[in-house]
Amino acid sequence: MPSITFVLPDGTEKSVEADPGANLMRTALAADIASIVAECGGAAMCATCHVYVDEPYAALFPPVGEVEDEMLDSAAEGRSTASRLSCQLTMPDRNITLRIPASQQ
Amino acid sequence: MDSGAELFDQATPHGSQPPTVPVFGVDPYADDFLTDPYADYEAFRDAGPVIRLSRYNAYAVARHEQVQAVLTQPDIFCSSAGIGLTNFKKEKSWRTPSIILEADPPDHGPKRRILTRILSPAALKKLREEFERQAAFFVDRMIEKGTCDGIKDLAEAYPLKVFADAVGIPAEGREHLLPYGDLVFNAFGPINERFEKRMASAGATMEWIKTICSREALTPDGFGSQLYAAADAGDLTEDEAALLVRTMLSAGLDTTIFTLGNAVVALARHPEQWALLRDDPSLARAALEEVMRYESTFQSFYRTTTQPTELAGVRIEAEQKIWVGIASANRDPRRWEDPTRFDILRRASGNLAFGTGIHGCVGQMIARMEGEIVLRTLAERVAELVPAGPPTIHFNNTVRGFSAMPLTVTAKAS
């Protein structure tokens, strides 16, 4: 099973396995990743499941959706070209790394 | 109310093992069902992952897992055939489908994007201070009265002021907004006596709504004018802008009013939970989330299958209405520990009160902001919040709430 490495704001890392196709936000919540808040439960409405997906992993995901694009402007920590809402992403079939912002609200 | 299920054998064209679908004859829109629907929801959930409501010729899902599955597969379980009982693809409807709520991709996304921008957390920050000031005003007025009505004096008064101001509609005539919302939410159910009664008295209200959704009637900086600005930018037609102003008023007001009312009632009925909140007002946001799980405002609505499909092993044909039991999912013991317990300290996020997926409530962040501010203000200013009589339930085909909650309130020592 492929795994996700979460790079936490203090630089420490935590890895969890995830089935391909699993929702990344829900996987992070199940793994108790602090600062993935996901208040809206996955409707792309709250921007509190913001993650940074750097290359080469970014290319494993479909482009930013139109509603996701609007919502990323509300992310508490600055938006970058790597910004995604983890509720909109599903696990690819290989290992990935996600950087977690320090604040979500 | 207790409702037993019979079993319904599915047709087996390929000679496979016949799965059975439990059938319920109960009317989920009857007064006695709506008075306390939770025992019936439990029977629905326990009977199986998919059941049938024979009275309305609809399938139904009442467990959290299947409700979430239906809401997150809009290509199979669509909204464009109407989120009420009427199938727009087969039956003529008296009403025009909503261009956002009852639209599928790709029509849905562009409109959703505009509303998302107008109602985004970043945009809402500008409103927070005024929303807090108004909450203090209404809560202080309740304290001055001593004996008051938690519904009229707070749950109704507050959104009628702050949300209607935020949309930018005139102060005059806002009393029409409550019967309007009531009509809209009744319309998602069957054409029953409750609906007919609202419809019969709706004339003046519909006339007023039409007037205030026009460009000229709106304040220049509100959400309504921002929708017309989107029309000016070519992202919407003028008619679509008017319809979306109307949608904001129908979707954004009654729902919040009932949610605030359900919060007041739940807290007044659970003094130990009220004490927790009063002693730590920072619990307001979590408390609101738990209210929405425990007593969900939107009880149920429908999706329609676009193709033959299988859900939890049950075959469902195309063009079938599926009753989606939001409030039931939020009390499913398969998902929640001790679900009938109102517990503001639990992690209630993941509840489906706002729906989820592409049609998840676009106004949920402003609704959360209103709710959080009201509960925090109550917690900061009120010591005792005690029932002075029983609450009066408000019957509606789709949303659950109260029309009165007599209270005695006292000020917190400052």
mmCIF file of N, CA, C and O in Angstrom, chain B residues 132-186:
data_model
loop_
_atom_site.group_PDB
_atom_site.id
_atom_site.type_symbol
_atom_site.label_atom_id
_atom_site.label_comp_id
_atom_site.label_asym_id
_atom_site.label_seq_id
_atom_site.Cartn_x
_atom_site.Cartn_y
_atom_site.Cartn_z
ATOM 1 N N GLU B 132 -21.176 40.703 15.505
ATOM 2 C CA GLU B 132 -20.975 40.590 16.955
ATOM 3 C C GLU B 132 -21.727 41.696 17.700
ATOM 4 O O GLU B 132 -22.342 41.466 18.745
ATOM 5 N N ARG B 133 -21.690 42.885 17.134
ATOM 6 C CA ARG B 133 -22.385 44.017 17.752
ATOM 7 C C ARG B 133 -23.892 43.744 17.823
ATOM 8 O O ARG B 133 -24.535 43.990 18.852
ATOM 9 N N GLN B 134 -24.438 43.221 16.741
ATOM 10 C CA GLN B 134 -25.881 42.942 16.704
ATOM 11 C C GLN B 134 -26.257 41.822 17.677
ATOM 12 O O GLN B 134 -27.313 41.868 18.309
ATOM 13 N N ALA B 135 -25.407 40.819 17.791
ATOM 14 C CA ALA B 135 -25.701 39.720 18.716
ATOM 15 C C ALA B 135 -25.768 40.249 20.143
ATOM 16 O O ALA B 135 -26.657 39.884 20.921
ATOM 17 N N ALA B 136 -24.842 41.142 20.490
ATOM 18 C CA ALA B 136 -24.841 41.724 21.829
ATOM 19 C C ALA B 136 -26.141 42.490 22.062
ATOM 20 O O ALA B 136 -26.753 42.403 23.138
ATOM 21 N N PHE B 137 -26.593 43.207 21.033
ATOM 22 C CA PHE B 137 -27.834 43.978 21.163
ATOM 23 C C PHE B 137 -29.018 43.060 21.471
ATOM 24 O O PHE B 137 -29.790 43.304 22.410
ATOM 25 N N PHE B 138 -29.168 41.987 20.699
ATOM 26 C CA PHE B 138 -30.333 41.116 20.890
ATOM 27 C C PHE B 138 -30.256 40.339 22.208
ATOM 28 O O PHE B 138 -31.268 40.157 22.884
ATOM 29 N N VAL B 139 -29.056 39.894 22.567
ATOM 30 C CA VAL B 139 -28.927 39.144 23.828
ATOM 31 C C VAL B 139 -29.189 40.077 25.020
ATOM 32 O O VAL B 139 -29.888 39.702 25.974
ATOM 33 N N ASP B 140 -28.666 41.283 24.960
ATOM 34 C CA ASP B 140 -28.919 42.232 26.060
ATOM 35 C C ASP B 140 -30.413 42.545 26.201
ATOM 36 O O ASP B 140 -30.932 42.716 27.305
ATOM 37 N N ARG B 141 -31.104 42.615 25.072
ATOM 38 C CA ARG B 141 -32.540 42.889 25.125
ATOM 39 C C ARG B 141 -33.288 41.734 25.789
ATOM 40 O O ARG B 141 -34.257 41.939 26.529
ATOM 41 N N MET B 142 -32.841 40.504 25.533
ATOM 42 C CA MET B 142 -33.455 39.342 26.207
ATOM 43 C C MET B 142 -33.240 39.431 27.716
ATOM 44 O O MET B 142 -34.134 39.145 28.508
ATOM 45 N N ILE B 143 -32.022 39.814 28.107
ATOM 46 C CA ILE B 143 -31.712 39.916 29.535
ATOM 47 C C ILE B 143 -32.575 40.989 30.196
ATOM 48 O O ILE B 143 -33.115 40.785 31.284
ATOM 49 N N GLU B 144 -32.744 42.108 29.507
ATOM 50 C CA GLU B 144 -33.595 43.179 30.042
ATOM 51 C C GLU B 144 -35.027 42.700 30.254
ATOM 52 O O GLU B 144 -35.662 43.008 31.247
ATOM 53 N N LYS B 145 -35.525 41.932 29.293
ATOM 54 C CA LYS B 145 -36.889 41.405 29.407
ATOM 55 C C LYS B 145 -36.992 40.390 30.542
ATOM 56 O O LYS B 145 -38.038 40.279 31.173
ATOM 57 N N GLY B 146 -35.961 39.612 30.746
ATOM 58 C CA GLY B 146 -35.979 38.585 31.787
ATOM 59 C C GLY B 146 -36.698 37.338 31.343
ATOM 60 O O GLY B 146 -36.112 36.270 31.243
ATOM 61 N N THR B 147 -37.991 37.490 31.045
ATOM 62 C CA THR B 147 -38.730 36.381 30.449
ATOM 63 C C THR B 147 -38.915 36.701 28.977
ATOM 64 O O THR B 147 -39.420 37.783 28.631
ATOM 65 N N CYS B 148 -38.477 35.803 28.132
ATOM 66 C CA CYS B 148 -38.472 36.123 26.698
ATOM 67 C C CYS B 148 -38.715 34.854 25.893
ATOM 68 O O CYS B 148 -38.906 33.782 26.449
ATOM 69 N N ASP B 149 -38.725 35.015 24.581
ATOM 70 C CA ASP B 149 -38.895 33.865 23.691
ATOM 71 C C ASP B 149 -37.590 33.676 22.913
ATOM 72 O O ASP B 149 -37.230 34.518 22.084
ATOM 73 N N GLY B 150 -36.917 32.585 23.185
ATOM 74 C CA GLY B 150 -35.626 32.320 22.542
ATOM 75 C C GLY B 150 -35.720 32.219 21.030
ATOM 76 O O GLY B 150 -34.716 32.379 20.334
ATOM 77 N N ILE B 151 -36.915 31.929 20.514
ATOM 78 C CA ILE B 151 -37.070 31.850 19.056
ATOM 79 C C ILE B 151 -37.305 33.251 18.484
ATOM 80 O O ILE B 151 -36.517 33.739 17.693
ATOM 81 N N LYS B 152 -38.411 33.888 18.900
ATOM 82 C CA LYS B 152 -38.745 35.199 18.321
ATOM 83 C C LYS B 152 -37.653 36.236 18.609
ATOM 84 O O LYS B 152 -37.238 36.983 17.732
ATOM 85 N N ASP B 153 -37.216 36.285 19.870
ATOM 86 C CA ASP B 153 -36.329 37.369 20.287
ATOM 87 C C ASP B 153 -34.880 37.186 19.848
ATOM 88 O O ASP B 153 -34.101 38.138 19.848
ATOM 89 N N LEU B 154 -34.508 35.952 19.504
ATOM 90 C CA LEU B 154 -33.108 35.732 19.146
ATOM 91 C C LEU B 154 -32.972 34.962 17.819
ATOM 92 O O LEU B 154 -32.431 35.489 16.846
ATOM 93 N N ALA B 155 -33.472 33.734 17.785
ATOM 94 C CA ALA B 155 -33.252 32.867 16.618
ATOM 95 C C ALA B 155 -33.836 33.480 15.342
ATOM 96 O O ALA B 155 -33.244 33.367 14.268
ATOM 97 N N GLU B 156 -34.991 34.166 15.468
ATOM 98 C CA GLU B 156 -35.570 34.820 14.294
ATOM 99 C C GLU B 156 -35.018 36.233 14.121
ATOM 100 O O GLU B 156 -34.644 36.647 13.019
ATOM 101 N N ALA B 157 -34.970 36.967 15.217
ATOM 102 C CA ALA B 157 -34.624 38.391 15.117
ATOM 103 C C ALA B 157 -33.208 38.605 14.576
ATOM 104 O O ALA B 157 -32.972 39.507 13.768
ATOM 105 N N TYR B 158 -32.286 37.766 15.000
ATOM 106 C CA TYR B 158 -30.880 37.994 14.645
ATOM 107 C C TYR B 158 -30.591 37.813 13.141
ATOM 108 O O TYR B 158 -30.106 38.753 12.498
ATOM 109 N N PRO B 159 -30.918 36.643 12.546
ATOM 110 C CA PRO B 159 -30.666 36.530 11.094
ATOM 111 C C PRO B 159 -31.516 37.490 10.265
ATOM 112 O O PRO B 159 -31.074 37.961 9.220
ATOM 113 N N LEU B 160 -32.740 37.779 10.730
ATOM 114 C CA LEU B 160 -33.573 38.726 9.977
ATOM 115 C C LEU B 160 -32.898 40.091 9.914
ATOM 116 O O LEU B 160 -33.120 40.870 8.989
ATOM 117 N N LYS B 161 -32.094 40.400 10.912
ATOM 118 C CA LYS B 161 -31.322 41.647 10.879
ATOM 119 C C LYS B 161 -30.005 41.459 10.116
ATOM 120 O O LYS B 161 -29.790 42.062 9.067
ATOM 121 N N VAL B 162 -29.122 40.587 10.615
ATOM 122 C CA VAL B 162 -27.761 40.586 10.063
ATOM 123 C C VAL B 162 -27.667 39.931 8.681
ATOM 124 O O VAL B 162 -26.951 40.438 7.804
ATOM 125 N N PHE B 163 -28.365 38.825 8.480
ATOM 126 C CA PHE B 163 -28.227 38.163 7.180
ATOM 127 C C PHE B 163 -28.949 38.959 6.096
ATOM 128 O O PHE B 163 -28.416 39.161 4.997
ATOM 129 N N ALA B 164 -30.143 39.428 6.434
ATOM 130 C CA ALA B 164 -30.886 40.201 5.434
ATOM 131 C C ALA B 164 -30.144 41.505 5.103
ATOM 132 O O ALA B 164 -30.115 41.934 3.949
ATOM 133 N N ASP B 165 -29.504 42.116 6.119
ATOM 134 C CA ASP B 165 -28.658 43.287 5.848
ATOM 135 C C ASP B 165 -27.494 42.914 4.937
ATOM 136 O O ASP B 165 -27.103 43.672 4.047
ATOM 137 N N ALA B 166 -26.886 41.754 5.200
ATOM 138 C CA ALA B 166 -25.715 41.339 4.415
ATOM 139 C C ALA B 166 -26.089 41.088 2.954
ATOM 140 O O ALA B 166 -25.331 41.422 2.046
ATOM 141 N N VAL B 167 -27.279 40.537 2.740
ATOM 142 C CA VAL B 167 -27.740 40.359 1.359
ATOM 143 C C VAL B 167 -28.044 41.734 0.755
ATOM 144 O O VAL B 167 -27.787 41.974 -0.426
ATOM 145 N N GLY B 168 -28.561 42.627 1.594
ATOM 146 C CA GLY B 168 -28.787 43.995 1.146
ATOM 147 C C GLY B 168 -30.213 44.304 0.765
ATOM 148 O O GLY B 168 -30.472 45.141 -0.106
ATOM 149 N N ILE B 169 -31.160 43.627 1.412
ATOM 150 C CA ILE B 169 -32.562 43.888 1.091
ATOM 151 C C ILE B 169 -33.125 44.949 2.046
ATOM 152 O O ILE B 169 -32.589 45.170 3.129
ATOM 153 N N PRO B 170 -34.213 45.612 1.646
ATOM 154 C CA PRO B 170 -34.780 46.670 2.476
ATOM 155 C C PRO B 170 -35.269 46.154 3.834
ATOM 156 O O PRO B 170 -35.643 44.981 3.944
ATOM 157 N N ALA B 171 -35.250 47.019 4.842
ATOM 158 C CA ALA B 171 -35.705 46.631 6.178
ATOM 159 C C ALA B 171 -37.209 46.398 6.186
ATOM 160 O O ALA B 171 -37.724 45.541 6.900
ATOM 161 N N GLU B 172 -37.901 47.172 5.342
ATOM 162 C CA GLU B 172 -39.366 47.092 5.303
ATOM 163 C C GLU B 172 -39.852 45.795 4.657
ATOM 164 O O GLU B 172 -39.362 45.432 3.591
ATOM 165 N N GLY B 173 -40.749 45.101 5.325
ATOM 166 C CA GLY B 173 -41.378 43.931 4.695
ATOM 167 C C GLY B 173 -40.690 42.613 4.987
ATOM 168 O O GLY B 173 -41.080 41.572 4.465
ATOM 169 N N ARG B 174 -39.672 42.644 5.834
ATOM 170 C CA ARG B 174 -38.920 41.404 6.067
ATOM 171 C C ARG B 174 -39.766 40.302 6.707
ATOM 172 O O ARG B 174 -39.361 39.140 6.689
ATOM 173 N N GLU B 175 -40.932 40.671 7.236
ATOM 174 C CA GLU B 175 -41.806 39.633 7.815
ATOM 175 C C GLU B 175 -42.244 38.621 6.756
ATOM 176 O O GLU B 175 -42.621 37.506 7.074
ATOM 177 N N HIS B 176 -42.134 39.016 5.468
ATOM 178 C CA HIS B 176 -42.483 38.075 4.394
ATOM 179 C C HIS B 176 -41.461 36.950 4.266
ATOM 180 O O HIS B 176 -41.735 35.919 3.659
ATOM 181 N N LEU B 177 -40.247 37.161 4.778
ATOM 182 C CA LEU B 177 -39.180 36.184 4.540
ATOM 183 C C LEU B 177 -39.459 34.836 5.206
ATOM 184 O O LEU B 177 -39.077 33.795 4.685
ATOM 185 N N LEU B 178 -40.126 34.865 6.362
ATOM 186 C CA LEU B 178 -40.380 33.601 7.066
ATOM 187 C C LEU B 178 -41.393 32.720 6.327
ATOM 188 O O LEU B 178 -41.111 31.552 6.071
ATOM 189 N N PRO B 179 -42.564 33.249 5.958
ATOM 190 C CA PRO B 179 -43.477 32.398 5.169
ATOM 191 C C PRO B 179 -42.883 31.993 3.823
ATOM 192 O O PRO B 179 -43.184 30.901 3.319
ATOM 193 N N TYR B 180 -42.022 32.827 3.267
ATOM 194 C CA TYR B 180 -41.408 32.460 1.985
ATOM 195 C C TYR B 180 -40.510 31.223 2.148
ATOM 196 O O TYR B 180 -40.629 30.248 1.418
ATOM 197 N N GLY B 181 -39.636 31.271 3.127
ATOM 198 C CA GLY B 181 -38.757 30.127 3.385
ATOM 199 C C GLY B 181 -39.570 28.878 3.717
ATOM 200 O O GLY B 181 -39.277 27.775 3.256
ATOM 201 N N ASP B 182 -40.599 29.072 4.493
ATOM 202 C CA ASP B 182 -41.453 27.949 4.893
ATOM 203 C C ASP B 182 -42.073 27.273 3.667
ATOM 204 O O ASP B 182 -42.130 26.051 3.563
ATOM 205 N N LEU B 183 -42.500 28.105 2.724
ATOM 206 C CA LEU B 183 -43.093 27.595 1.478
ATOM 207 C C LEU B 183 -42.051 26.809 0.682
ATOM 208 O O LEU B 183 -42.308 25.691 0.232
ATOM 209 N N VAL B 184 -40.867 27.394 0.530
ATOM 210 C CA VAL B 184 -39.820 26.746 -0.264
ATOM 211 C C VAL B 184 -39.470 25.377 0.321
ATOM 212 O O VAL B 184 -39.371 24.386 -0.401
ATOM 213 N N PHE B 185 -39.325 25.299 1.639
ATOM 214 C CA PHE B 185 -38.917 24.032 2.233
ATOM 215 C C PHE B 185 -40.067 23.024 2.300
ATOM 216 O O PHE B 185 -39.838 21.823 2.222
ATOM 217 N N ASN B 186 -41.286 23.501 2.410
ATOM 218 C CA ASN B 186 -42.419 22.575 2.295
ATOM 219 C C ASN B 186 -42.485 21.961 0.900
ATOM 220 O O ASN B 186 -42.876 20.816 0.721
#
